[in-house]
Coordinates of C-alpha atoms and ligand atoms in Angstrom, one line a residue:
X1 CA -34.6 13.1 30.7
X2 CA -33.9 9.4 31.5
X3 CA -30.7 7.9 30.1
X4 CA -32.1 4.4 30.2
X5 CA -31.5 2.4 27.0
X6 CA -34.3 2.6 24.4
X7 CA -35.1 -0.8 23.0
X8 CA -37.4 -1.1 19.9
X9 CA -39.0 -4.5 19.5
X10 CA -40.8 -6.0 16.5
X11 CA -41.6 -9.5 15.2
X12 CA -43.3 -11.2 12.2
X13 CA -45.9 -13.3 14.0
X14 CA -48.0 -10.3 15.0
X15 CA -48.3 -8.1 18.0
X16 CA -50.4 -10.7 19.9
X17 CA -47.9 -13.5 19.5
X18 CA -46.6 -15.2 22.7
X19 CA -43.0 -14.9 21.6
X20 CA -42.9 -11.1 21.3
X21 CA -44.9 -10.7 24.6
X22 CA -42.4 -12.9 26.4
X23 CA -39.5 -11.0 24.9
X24 CA -41.0 -7.7 25.9
X25 CA -41.6 -8.8 29.5
X26 CA -38.1 -10.1 29.8
X27 CA -36.6 -6.9 28.4
X28 CA -38.5 -4.4 30.7
X29 CA -35.8 -4.3 33.4
X30 CA -33.2 -3.3 30.8
X31 CA -34.7 0.0 29.6
X32 CA -37.5 1.7 27.9
X33 CA -39.0 -1.0 25.7
X34 CA -41.3 -0.1 22.8
X35 CA -43.1 -2.7 20.7
X36 CA -44.1 -1.8 17.1
X37 CA -45.2 -5.1 15.5
X38 CA -47.4 -6.2 12.6
X39 CA -51.1 -6.4 13.3
X40 CA -51.2 -9.9 11.7
X41 CA -48.8 -12.7 11.0
X42 CA -46.2 -11.9 8.4
X43 CA -44.0 -15.0 8.6
X44 CA -41.9 -15.7 5.5
X45 CA -42.8 -12.2 4.2
X46 CA -39.1 -11.4 3.8
X47 CA -38.3 -7.7 3.6
X48 CA -41.0 -5.7 1.7
X49 CA -42.1 -2.2 2.6
X50 CA -45.7 -1.2 1.9
X51 CA -45.8 1.8 -0.5
X52 CA -49.1 1.2 -2.4
X53 CA -51.7 1.5 0.4
X54 CA -52.2 3.3 3.7
X55 CA -50.8 1.8 6.9
X56 CA -53.1 1.7 9.9
X57 CA -51.9 2.0 13.5
X58 CA -53.4 0.8 16.8
X59 CA -52.0 1.6 20.2
X60 CA -52.8 -1.5 22.3
X61 CA -51.4 -0.1 25.5
X62 CA -48.6 2.3 26.4
X63 CA -45.5 1.4 24.3
X64 CA -47.2 -1.5 22.5
X65 CA -48.3 -0.7 18.9
X66 CA -49.4 -2.6 15.9
X67 CA -49.2 -1.6 12.2
X68 CA -51.1 -3.4 9.5
X69 CA -48.0 -4.0 7.5
X70 CA -44.7 -5.8 7.5
X71 CA -41.9 -6.0 10.1
X72 CA -39.8 -3.6 7.9
X73 CA -42.8 -1.2 7.8
X74 CA -42.9 -1.3 11.6
X75 CA -39.3 -0.4 12.0
X76 CA -39.5 2.3 9.3
X77 CA -42.4 3.9 11.0
X78 CA -41.0 3.6 14.5
X79 CA -37.8 5.3 13.4
X80 CA -39.2 8.1 11.2
X81 CA -42.5 9.0 12.8
X82 CA -41.9 10.8 16.1
X83 CA -44.8 9.4 18.2
X84 CA -43.5 5.9 18.8
X85 CA -40.1 6.4 20.4
X86 CA -38.6 9.0 22.9
X87 CA -35.4 9.1 20.7
X88 CA -33.4 6.9 18.3
X89 CA -33.3 3.4 19.8
X90 CA -30.0 2.0 21.1
X91 CA -30.8 -1.5 19.8
X92 CA -33.6 -3.2 17.8
X93 CA -34.7 -6.7 18.6
X94 CA -37.0 -8.9 16.5
X95 CA -38.9 -12.0 17.7
X96 CA -39.0 -14.3 19.4
X97 CA -40.1 -16.0 16.2
X98 CA -42.4 -19.0 16.5
X99 CA -40.2 -21.2 14.3
X100 CA -36.5 -21.4 13.5
X101 CA -34.7 -19.1 11.0
X102 CA -31.7 -21.2 10.2
X103 CA -29.5 -21.2 7.0
X104 CA -31.1 -19.8 3.9
X105 CA -34.3 -19.1 5.9
X106 CA -32.7 -15.7 6.7
X107 CA -33.7 -14.6 3.2
X108 CA -37.4 -15.5 3.7
X109 CA -37.7 -14.5 7.3
X110 CA -39.8 -11.5 8.3
X111 CA -38.2 -11.7 11.7
X112 CA -34.7 -11.3 10.3
X113 CA -36.0 -8.6 8.0
X114 CA -37.3 -6.5 10.9
X115 CA -33.8 -6.6 12.4
X116 CA -32.2 -6.0 9.1
X117 CA -34.3 -2.9 8.4
X118 CA -32.8 -1.4 11.6
X119 CA -29.3 -2.5 10.8
X120 CA -29.6 -0.9 7.3
X121 CA -30.5 2.3 9.2
X122 CA -27.3 2.0 11.3
X123 CA -28.9 0.6 14.5
X124 CA -27.5 -2.6 16.0
X125 CA -30.1 -5.3 15.7
X126 CA -30.7 -8.9 16.7
X127 CA -33.3 -11.5 15.5
X128 CA -34.4 -14.3 17.9
X129 CA -36.1 -17.5 16.7
X130 CA -37.1 -20.7 18.4
X131 CA -38.8 -23.9 17.3
X132 CA -42.5 -24.1 17.9
X133 CA -43.3 -25.6 21.3
X134 CA -40.4 -24.1 23.3
X135 CA -40.8 -22.5 26.7
X136 CA -40.9 -18.9 25.7
X137 CA -40.3 -17.7 29.2
X138 CA -37.0 -19.4 29.3
X139 CA -36.0 -18.5 25.8
X140 CA -37.0 -14.8 26.5
X141 CA -34.8 -14.8 29.7
X142 CA -31.8 -16.0 27.6
X143 CA -32.6 -13.4 24.9
X144 CA -32.8 -10.6 27.5
X145 CA -29.4 -11.6 28.9
X146 CA -27.9 -11.5 25.4
X147 CA -29.7 -8.1 24.8
X148 CA -28.1 -6.7 28.0
X149 CA -24.6 -7.7 26.6
X150 CA -25.6 -6.4 23.1
X151 CA -26.2 -3.0 24.6
X152 CA -22.6 -3.0 25.8
X153 CA -20.9 -4.6 22.8
X154 CA -18.2 -2.7 21.0
X155 CA -19.6 -1.2 17.8
X156 CA -17.5 -1.8 14.8
X157 CA -17.0 1.1 12.4
X158 CA -19.3 1.2 9.4
X159 CA -22.0 -1.4 9.1
X160 CA -24.3 -1.8 12.1
X161 CA -24.2 -5.2 13.8
X162 CA -26.9 -7.7 12.8
X163 CA -27.0 -10.9 14.8
X164 CA -29.3 -13.9 14.1
X165 CA -30.0 -16.1 17.1
X166 CA -31.7 -19.5 17.0
X167 CA -32.6 -21.6 20.0
X168 CA -32.9 -25.4 20.0
X169 CA -36.1 -27.1 21.0
X170 CA -34.9 -28.4 24.3
X171 CA -33.1 -26.3 27.0
X172 CA -29.9 -25.1 25.3
X173 CA -26.7 -26.8 26.2
X174 CA -24.9 -23.5 25.6
X175 CA -24.5 -21.0 22.8
X176 CA -22.2 -21.3 19.8
X177 CA -21.0 -18.5 17.5
X178 CA -21.8 -19.8 14.0
X179 CA -22.1 -19.1 10.3
X180 CA -25.2 -19.6 8.2
X181 CA -25.7 -23.2 7.2
X182 CA -28.0 -25.0 4.8
X183 CA -31.5 -26.1 5.7
X184 CA -33.2 -28.5 3.4
X185 CA -37.0 -28.4 3.1
X186 CA -39.6 -30.8 1.7
X187 CA -40.2 -28.5 -1.3
X188 CA -43.8 -29.6 -1.7
X189 CA -46.3 -28.5 -4.3
X190 CA -49.8 -29.6 -3.5
X191 CA -52.3 -29.1 -6.4
X192 CA -55.9 -29.0 -4.9
X193 CA -59.3 -27.7 -5.9
X194 CA -61.3 -25.0 -4.1
X195 CA -65.1 -25.4 -3.5
X196 CA -65.8 -23.8 -6.9
X197 CA -63.7 -26.5 -8.6
X198 CA -60.9 -24.2 -9.6
X199 CA -57.4 -25.6 -9.1
X200 CA -54.9 -23.9 -6.7
X201 CA -51.5 -24.8 -5.4
X202 CA -50.2 -24.9 -1.8
X203 CA -46.4 -24.7 -1.6
X204 CA -43.9 -25.2 1.2
X205 CA -42.9 -28.1 3.3
X206 CA -41.2 -28.9 6.6
X207 CA -37.5 -28.6 7.2
X208 CA -36.3 -32.2 6.9
X209 CA -32.5 -32.1 6.7
X210 CA -29.6 -29.8 7.1
X211 CA -26.1 -29.5 5.8
X212 CA -24.0 -31.1 8.5
X213 CA -21.1 -28.8 8.4
X214 CA -19.2 -28.0 11.6
X215 CA -19.5 -24.3 12.6
X216 CA -22.9 -23.7 11.0
X217 CA -26.1 -22.5 12.8
X218 CA -28.0 -25.6 11.5
X219 CA -25.5 -28.0 13.0
X220 CA -25.3 -26.1 16.4
X221 CA -29.0 -26.1 16.8
X222 CA -29.2 -29.8 15.8
X223 CA -26.7 -30.6 18.5
X224 CA -28.8 -28.8 21.1
X225 CA -27.0 -25.5 21.3
X226 CA -28.3 -22.0 20.6
X227 CA -26.6 -20.4 17.6
X228 CA -25.6 -16.8 17.1
X229 CA -24.6 -15.7 13.6
X230 CA -23.5 -12.3 12.5
X231 CA -25.3 -11.4 9.3
X232 CA -23.7 -9.6 6.3
X233 CA -25.6 -6.6 4.8
X234 CA -23.3 -6.0 1.8
X235 CA -24.8 -7.7 -1.2
X236 CA -21.7 -7.8 -3.5
X237 CA -20.0 -11.2 -4.1
X238 CA -16.5 -10.1 -4.8
X239 CA -15.4 -13.6 -5.8
X240 CA -17.8 -13.4 -8.8
X241 CA -16.6 -10.2 -10.2
X242 CA -14.9 -12.0 -13.1
X243 CA -18.2 -13.7 -14.1
X244 CA -19.9 -10.3 -14.0
X245 CA -17.1 -8.9 -16.2
X246 CA -17.5 -11.8 -18.7
X247 CA -21.3 -11.1 -19.0
X248 CA -20.5 -7.3 -19.3
X249 CA -18.6 -7.9 -22.5
X250 CA -21.9 -8.6 -24.3
X251 CA -22.5 -6.3 -27.3
X252 CA -24.2 -3.0 -26.3
X253 CA -25.4 -1.7 -29.6
X254 CA -26.7 -4.6 -31.7
X255 CA -30.0 -6.4 -31.3
X256 CA -29.7 -10.0 -29.9
X257 CA -30.0 -12.4 -32.9
X258 CA -33.4 -13.9 -32.9
Ligands
MN301 MN1 -42.9 -15.9 12.2

């Protein structure tokens, strides 16, 4: 049996997206690459798994699969249904996303969620994102070089590594190790009417500003660098334990006064 690395790839833009195709092609020399990606776009889908309907599977070609679910569904299925992988993967890569996942976007991102689902299962994972309009060939080549090093990186005890990589729009000046910054969006709500005259809302706006703090992913990308940020999986905020304790002192037994 081959001892080549097994690399599982997903994304949130769908199996046909140019970003995941470019990533797969660039990774092929590194090992046995298997793509299990959503059938349709799941951008900003965050981290749901689908437990209330069936999940359909299509094998598009050898080692390229789509699932009509979310990025987390794809990783879950790839890891726990035998047919997809020859063995447990060495690393999981998600992307290359069509669009940045900087700052608080990591909470909304399906791309990061795909990688996070693997990290939760103890498999080192990376997410790759680039602004719309980049040369995916070049970004994929960079990503593959990082993936080659990721296969060799020392594995810390306990929590699996989760790295979030963002590329700038132009050719990167270099790579900076960063922390998650703040991205400010237009925060638009557009009330409109459908052809039947019923009102609906369209939400979401462009990223217009970022917190200009040295050392953040937003700042690094704005300066023309790629940013690589290690992401925390532990959800506890230890500095807020006292606030939690204050709230915990609420009366157990009596009804809240109305
Ligand atoms: Mn996307």
